[in-house]
Amino acid sequence: MIVVRTVADLREALRDRRTAPVGLVPTMGALHEGHATLLRAARRDNATVVMSIFVNPTQFNEQSDLAAYPRSEEADLALAEAEGVDVVFAPDAAEVYPQGFATTVSVTGAIAETLEGAERGRAHFDGVATVVTKLLLGALPDHAYFGAKDAQQVAVIRRLVADLGIPVTLMVCPTSRDDDGLARSSRNTRLSPEERARALAIPRALQEVTDAAATGITDPEALRARAMATLEASGIRPEYVALVDPATFAPVPVVEGVVLVAIAARVGATRLIDNTVIGGA
Ligand code: AMP
């Protein structure tokens, strides 16, 4: 495994490897088992696996969140090596945003402006879209791997890849969960034991909506109310509980076909998101 810090070195490392598939797994480091599932999928599908580590300052809407974001490069490199990564691209901010940088990739419409876009502000998905575009252009992978946990991020990236004609196939991996159901996240390390126990209301609420929908309830408000009650019973006041079309992120007037149920909530000082899809298959 080699570690490169510049796009020039990344391109050099990949130059002779392009005759067989290259997979890219973008991360912000602080790797956990959720990231490992993406790396395994990439390892399975590609001759060369590239993983990027970059804590992208432009997508953080809160300076305190950026400052507190866990950083653990040494452990990350060990995990990457163990998962068979070939090339780690770990640039610093000046490599990604050199002096004079003035371009923003901005996806418009409900997929970028509702839910996470509304709560975290426009700049969040602008930051994500811009950095992912740069990573895709830097590595020019055949496949790029993203987690379903960040469903809206996937929708935004799908949009920009289609709109800009970036020649990559997006591979979306299911949300990896701890045994108790909590979606794995780098931010989970910030939860106290008491907060972690309360946070379990989030996957419980998603399960409850799934179960209620399976009994034939099609009113999104009725399903939302159930999730809200579960969250509130654990003292969680969510930022949103939303039932939306997974492609457009428009709210669904009635639950039929595939619907994304998405929750964002602060547990203590830690902001968590999770989602599930109902009505599939
Ligand atoms: P991050 O380092 O949080 O930016 O995440 C890097 C990638 O890993 C993103 O595509 C995330 O959606 C994905 N990811 C993070 N947590 C999980 C999880 N629990 N299950 C599946 N994918 C995840």
CSV table of C-alpha atoms and ligand atoms in Angstrom, one decimal:
chain,number,residue,atom,x,y,z
A,1,MET,CA,0.0,0.0,0.0
A,2,ILE,CA,1.3,3.4,-0.8
A,3,VAL,CA,0.2,6.8,0.6
A,4,VAL,CA,0.2,9.8,-1.7
A,5,ARG,CA,-0.5,13.4,-0.7
A,6,THR,CA,-0.8,15.1,-4.1
A,7,VAL,CA,-3.0,14.6,-7.2
A,8,ALA,CA,0.1,14.4,-9.3
A,9,ASP,CA,1.4,11.5,-7.2
A,10,LEU,CA,-2.0,9.9,-7.2
A,11,ARG,CA,-2.2,10.0,-11.0
A,12,GLU,CA,1.4,8.6,-11.2
A,13,ALA,CA,0.5,5.8,-8.9
A,14,LEU,CA,-2.5,4.9,-11.0
A,15,ARG,CA,-0.9,5.4,-14.5
A,16,ASP,CA,0.0,1.8,-15.1
A,17,ARG,CA,-3.1,0.3,-13.4
A,18,ARG,CA,-5.8,1.7,-15.7
A,19,THR,CA,-6.1,-1.4,-17.9
A,20,ALA,CA,-8.1,-3.0,-15.1
A,21,PRO,CA,-10.9,-1.6,-12.9
A,22,VAL,CA,-10.0,1.1,-10.3
A,23,GLY,CA,-12.3,1.7,-7.3
A,24,LEU,CA,-12.4,4.8,-5.2
A,25,VAL,CA,-13.7,4.9,-1.6
A,26,PRO,CA,-13.8,8.5,-0.4
A,27,THR,CA,-13.7,9.0,3.4
A,28,MET,CA,-13.0,11.6,6.0
A,29,GLY,CA,-11.0,9.1,8.0
A,30,ALA,CA,-11.7,8.0,11.6
A,31,LEU,CA,-12.5,4.7,9.9
A,32,HIS,CA,-14.8,2.1,11.4
A,33,GLU,CA,-16.5,-1.1,10.3
A,34,GLY,CA,-18.9,0.9,8.1
A,35,HIS,CA,-16.0,2.2,6.0
A,36,ALA,CA,-14.6,-1.3,6.0
A,37,THR,CA,-17.7,-2.7,4.3
A,38,LEU,CA,-17.1,-0.1,1.5
A,39,LEU,CA,-13.5,-1.1,1.2
A,40,ARG,CA,-14.4,-4.8,1.0
A,41,ALA,CA,-16.9,-4.1,-1.8
A,42,ALA,CA,-14.3,-2.1,-3.6
A,43,ARG,CA,-11.7,-4.9,-3.1
A,44,ARG,CA,-14.2,-7.4,-4.5
A,45,ASP,CA,-15.0,-5.4,-7.7
A,46,ASN,CA,-11.6,-3.9,-8.7
A,47,ALA,CA,-8.0,-4.6,-9.5
A,48,THR,CA,-6.9,-1.4,-7.7
A,49,VAL,CA,-8.5,0.1,-4.6
A,50,VAL,CA,-7.9,3.8,-3.8
A,51,MET,CA,-9.1,5.2,-0.6
A,52,SER,CA,-9.1,8.9,0.1
A,53,ILE,CA,-8.9,10.5,3.6
A,54,PHE,CA,-9.8,14.2,3.6
A,55,VAL,CA,-11.7,16.0,6.3
A,56,ASN,CA,-13.3,18.5,4.0
A,57,PRO,CA,-13.5,21.9,5.8
A,58,THR,CA,-16.0,23.3,3.3
A,59,GLN,CA,-18.8,20.8,4.1
A,60,PHE,CA,-18.8,21.5,7.9
A,61,ASN,CA,-21.4,24.1,8.8
A,62,GLU,CA,-20.2,24.2,12.4
A,63,GLN,CA,-16.6,25.1,13.3
A,64,SER,CA,-17.0,23.2,16.5
A,65,ASP,CA,-18.0,20.0,14.6
A,66,LEU,CA,-14.9,20.4,12.3
A,67,ALA,CA,-12.6,21.0,15.3
A,68,ALA,CA,-14.0,18.0,17.2
A,69,TYR,CA,-14.1,15.7,14.2
A,70,PRO,CA,-12.0,12.6,15.1
A,71,ARG,CA,-8.7,12.2,13.3
A,72,SER,CA,-6.7,9.0,13.5
A,73,GLU,CA,-4.5,8.7,10.4
A,74,GLU,CA,-2.2,6.0,11.8
A,75,ALA,CA,-5.1,3.7,12.7
A,76,ASP,CA,-6.8,4.5,9.4
A,77,LEU,CA,-3.8,3.5,7.4
A,78,ALA,CA,-3.5,0.2,9.4
A,79,LEU,CA,-7.2,-0.6,8.7
A,80,ALA,CA,-6.8,0.3,5.0
A,81,GLU,CA,-3.8,-2.0,4.7
A,82,ALA,CA,-5.6,-4.8,6.4
A,83,GLU,CA,-8.5,-4.4,4.0
A,84,GLY,CA,-6.2,-4.6,1.0
A,85,VAL,CA,-6.2,-1.0,-0.1
A,86,ASP,CA,-3.6,-0.3,-2.8
A,87,VAL,CA,-3.3,3.5,-2.7
A,88,VAL,CA,-4.3,6.0,0.0
A,89,PHE,CA,-4.8,9.6,-1.1
A,90,ALA,CA,-4.5,11.8,1.9
A,91,PRO,CA,-4.1,15.4,0.7
A,92,ASP,CA,-3.9,18.5,2.9
A,93,ALA,CA,-6.4,21.4,2.5
A,94,ALA,CA,-3.9,23.4,0.4
A,95,GLU,CA,-3.7,20.6,-2.1
A,96,VAL,CA,-7.5,20.4,-2.5
A,97,TYR,CA,-8.1,24.1,-2.3
A,98,PRO,CA,-5.0,25.9,-3.6
A,99,GLN,CA,-4.5,29.6,-3.4
A,100,GLY,CA,-7.1,31.4,-5.5
A,101,PHE,CA,-9.6,28.4,-5.6
A,102,ALA,CA,-12.9,29.9,-6.7
A,103,THR,CA,-15.1,27.2,-8.1
A,104,THR,CA,-18.1,25.6,-6.5
A,105,VAL,CA,-20.0,22.6,-7.8
A,106,SER,CA,-23.6,23.3,-6.6
A,107,VAL,CA,-26.5,21.0,-7.1
A,108,THR,CA,-29.8,22.8,-6.9
A,109,GLY,CA,-33.3,21.6,-6.2
A,110,ALA,CA,-34.9,19.6,-3.4
A,111,ILE,CA,-32.2,16.9,-3.3
A,112,ALA,CA,-29.7,19.5,-2.1
A,113,GLU,CA,-31.9,22.0,-0.4
A,114,THR,CA,-34.2,20.0,1.8
A,115,LEU,CA,-33.5,18.0,5.0
A,116,GLU,CA,-29.6,18.0,5.4
A,117,GLY,CA,-29.4,20.9,3.0
A,118,ALA,CA,-32.0,22.9,5.0
A,119,GLU,CA,-30.6,22.0,8.4
A,120,ARG,CA,-26.9,22.4,7.6
A,121,GLY,CA,-27.3,25.1,5.1
A,122,ARG,CA,-26.5,25.4,1.4
A,123,ALA,CA,-22.8,25.3,1.9
A,124,HIS,CA,-22.9,21.7,3.1
A,125,PHE,CA,-23.8,20.0,-0.1
A,126,ASP,CA,-21.8,22.6,-2.1
A,127,GLY,CA,-18.8,21.4,-0.1
A,128,VAL,CA,-19.6,17.8,-0.6
A,129,ALA,CA,-20.3,18.2,-4.3
A,130,THR,CA,-17.2,20.2,-4.9
A,131,VAL,CA,-14.8,17.9,-3.1
A,132,VAL,CA,-16.3,14.7,-4.5
A,133,THR,CA,-16.0,16.1,-8.0
A,134,LYS,CA,-12.4,16.9,-7.3
A,135,LEU,CA,-11.8,13.4,-5.9
A,136,LEU,CA,-13.5,11.7,-8.9
A,137,LEU,CA,-11.5,13.9,-11.3
A,138,GLY,CA,-8.3,13.2,-9.4
A,139,ALA,CA,-8.6,9.5,-9.3
A,140,LEU,CA,-10.8,8.9,-12.4
A,141,PRO,CA,-12.0,5.6,-10.9
A,142,ASP,CA,-14.3,3.2,-12.7
A,143,HIS,CA,-16.3,2.7,-9.6
A,144,ALA,CA,-16.8,5.0,-6.6
A,145,TYR,CA,-18.3,3.6,-3.3
A,146,PHE,CA,-20.7,5.5,-1.0
A,147,GLY,CA,-22.8,4.5,2.0
A,148,ALA,CA,-26.6,4.4,2.0
A,149,LYS,CA,-26.4,5.9,5.5
A,150,ASP,CA,-25.8,9.2,3.7
A,151,ALA,CA,-28.7,8.8,1.4
A,152,GLN,CA,-29.1,12.5,0.4
A,153,GLN,CA,-25.4,12.7,-0.2
A,154,VAL,CA,-25.7,9.8,-2.6
A,155,ALA,CA,-28.6,11.5,-4.4
A,156,VAL,CA,-26.6,14.7,-4.7
A,157,ILE,CA,-23.6,12.9,-6.1
A,158,ARG,CA,-25.7,10.9,-8.5
A,159,ARG,CA,-27.1,14.1,-9.8
A,160,LEU,CA,-23.7,15.8,-10.3
A,161,VAL,CA,-22.2,12.7,-11.9
A,162,ALA,CA,-25.0,12.6,-14.4
A,163,ASP,CA,-25.1,16.3,-15.0
A,164,LEU,CA,-21.3,16.7,-15.5
A,165,GLY,CA,-21.0,13.5,-17.4
A,166,ILE,CA,-18.3,12.1,-15.1
A,167,PRO,CA,-17.5,8.6,-16.3
A,168,VAL,CA,-17.8,6.6,-13.1
A,169,THR,CA,-20.3,4.1,-11.8
A,170,LEU,CA,-21.6,4.8,-8.3
A,171,MET,CA,-21.8,1.8,-6.0
A,172,VAL,CA,-24.0,2.3,-2.9
A,173,CYS,CA,-23.4,0.0,0.1
A,174,PRO,CA,-26.0,-0.8,2.7
A,175,THR,CA,-25.8,0.9,6.1
A,176,SER,CA,-23.6,-1.0,8.5
A,177,ARG,CA,-24.9,-1.2,12.0
A,178,ASP,CA,-23.6,-2.1,15.4
A,179,ASP,CA,-25.2,-5.2,16.9
A,180,ASP,CA,-27.7,-3.1,18.8
A,181,GLY,CA,-28.9,-1.4,15.6
A,182,LEU,CA,-27.1,1.9,15.8
A,183,ALA,CA,-25.7,3.0,12.4
A,184,ARG,CA,-22.0,3.1,12.6
A,185,SER,CA,-20.6,6.6,12.4
A,186,SER,CA,-17.3,8.3,13.2
A,187,ARG,CA,-19.3,10.7,15.5
A,188,ASN,CA,-20.6,7.8,17.7
A,189,THR,CA,-17.3,8.0,19.6
A,190,ARG,CA,-18.5,11.3,21.0
A,191,LEU,CA,-21.7,9.8,22.6
A,192,SER,CA,-21.6,9.1,26.4
A,193,PRO,CA,-22.9,5.6,27.4
A,194,GLU,CA,-26.2,7.2,28.4
A,195,GLU,CA,-26.5,9.1,25.1
A,196,ARG,CA,-25.6,6.0,23.1
A,197,ALA,CA,-28.4,4.1,24.8
A,198,ARG,CA,-30.9,6.9,24.0
A,199,ALA,CA,-29.6,7.1,20.4
A,200,LEU,CA,-31.0,3.6,19.9
A,201,ALA,CA,-34.4,5.2,19.6
A,202,ILE,CA,-33.4,6.4,16.1
A,203,PRO,CA,-33.1,2.9,14.5
A,204,ARG,CA,-36.1,1.8,16.7
A,205,ALA,CA,-38.2,4.6,15.2
A,206,LEU,CA,-37.1,3.6,11.7
A,207,GLN,CA,-38.1,0.0,12.4
A,208,GLU,CA,-41.4,1.1,13.8
A,209,VAL,CA,-42.2,3.0,10.6
A,210,THR,CA,-41.2,0.0,8.6
A,211,ASP,CA,-43.5,-2.3,10.6
A,212,ALA,CA,-46.4,0.1,10.6
A,213,ALA,CA,-46.1,0.6,6.8
A,214,ALA,CA,-46.1,-3.2,6.4
A,215,THR,CA,-49.5,-3.3,8.2
A,216,GLY,CA,-50.9,-1.2,5.4
A,217,ILE,CA,-50.7,2.4,6.8
A,218,THR,CA,-50.1,4.7,3.9
A,219,ASP,CA,-50.5,8.1,5.5
A,220,PRO,CA,-47.0,9.6,5.9
A,221,GLU,CA,-48.2,11.8,8.7
A,222,ALA,CA,-49.4,8.8,10.7
A,223,LEU,CA,-46.1,7.0,10.2
A,224,ARG,CA,-44.2,10.2,11.1
A,225,ALA,CA,-46.2,10.5,14.3
A,226,ARG,CA,-45.1,7.0,15.4
A,227,ALA,CA,-41.5,7.8,14.8
A,228,MET,CA,-41.8,11.1,16.7
A,229,ALA,CA,-43.4,9.3,19.7
A,230,THR,CA,-40.6,6.7,19.8
A,231,LEU,CA,-37.9,9.4,19.7
A,232,GLU,CA,-39.6,11.7,22.2
A,233,ALA,CA,-40.0,8.8,24.6
A,234,SER,CA,-36.2,8.7,24.7
A,235,GLY,CA,-36.0,12.5,25.1
A,236,ILE,CA,-34.9,13.0,21.5
A,237,ARG,CA,-36.4,16.0,19.6
A,238,PRO,CA,-35.4,15.3,16.0
A,239,GLU,CA,-34.5,18.0,13.5
A,240,TYR,CA,-36.6,16.0,11.0
A,241,VAL,CA,-38.4,12.8,10.4
A,242,ALA,CA,-39.2,12.7,6.7
A,243,LEU,CA,-40.8,10.4,4.2
A,244,VAL,CA,-39.5,11.3,0.8
A,245,ASP,CA,-39.0,10.0,-2.7
A,246,PRO,CA,-35.4,8.7,-2.7
A,247,ALA,CA,-34.6,10.1,-6.1
A,248,THR,CA,-36.0,13.6,-5.8
A,249,PHE,CA,-36.3,14.0,-2.0
A,250,ALA,CA,-39.8,15.4,-2.5
A,251,PRO,CA,-42.1,14.6,0.4
A,252,VAL,CA,-44.5,11.7,-0.5
A,253,PRO,CA,-48.2,12.5,-0.2
A,254,VAL,CA,-49.0,8.8,0.2
A,255,VAL,CA,-46.7,5.9,1.0
A,256,GLU,CA,-46.7,3.7,-2.0
A,257,GLY,CA,-43.7,2.3,-3.9
A,258,VAL,CA,-40.2,2.9,-2.6
A,259,VAL,CA,-40.1,5.6,0.1
A,260,LEU,CA,-37.0,6.8,2.1
A,261,VAL,CA,-37.6,7.4,5.8
A,262,ALA,CA,-34.9,9.8,7.0
A,263,ILE,CA,-34.2,11.0,10.6
A,264,ALA,CA,-31.7,13.6,11.9
A,265,ALA,CA,-31.4,14.2,15.6
A,266,ARG,CA,-29.0,15.6,18.1
A,267,VAL,CA,-28.3,13.3,21.0
A,268,GLY,CA,-26.6,15.5,23.5
A,269,ALA,CA,-24.2,17.6,21.4
A,270,THR,CA,-23.8,14.9,18.7
A,271,ARG,CA,-25.8,15.1,15.5
A,272,LEU,CA,-26.8,11.8,14.1
A,273,ILE,CA,-28.5,10.8,10.9
A,274,ASP,CA,-30.0,7.5,9.8
A,275,ASN,CA,-32.5,6.3,7.3
A,276,THR,CA,-34.3,3.2,5.9
A,277,VAL,CA,-36.1,2.4,2.7
A,278,ILE,CA,-39.6,1.0,2.8
A,279,GLY,CA,-41.7,-0.5,0.1
A,280,GLY,CA,-38.8,-1.9,-1.8
A,281,ALA,CA,-39.0,-5.3,-3.6
B,1,AMP,P1,-17.3,9.6,6.1
B,1,AMP,O1,-16.0,9.2,6.4
B,1,AMP,O2,-18.3,9.7,7.2
B,1,AMP,O3,-17.4,10.8,5.1
B,1,AMP,O4,-17.9,8.4,5.2
B,1,AMP,C1,-17.3,7.9,4.1
B,1,AMP,C2,-18.2,7.0,3.4
B,1,AMP,O5,-18.5,5.9,4.2
B,1,AMP,C3,-19.5,7.7,3.0
B,1,AMP,O6,-19.9,7.2,1.7
B,1,AMP,C4,-20.5,7.2,4.0
B,1,AMP,O7,-21.8,7.1,3.6
B,1,AMP,C5,-19.9,5.8,4.3
B,1,AMP,N1,-20.3,5.3,5.6
B,1,AMP,C6,-20.2,5.9,6.8
B,1,AMP,N2,-20.8,5.2,7.8
B,1,AMP,C7,-21.3,4.2,7.2
B,1,AMP,C8,-22.1,3.0,7.7
B,1,AMP,N3,-22.4,2.9,8.9
B,1,AMP,N4,-22.5,2.1,6.7
B,1,AMP,C9,-22.2,2.3,5.4
B,1,AMP,N5,-21.5,3.3,4.9
B,1,AMP,C10,-21.0,4.2,5.8
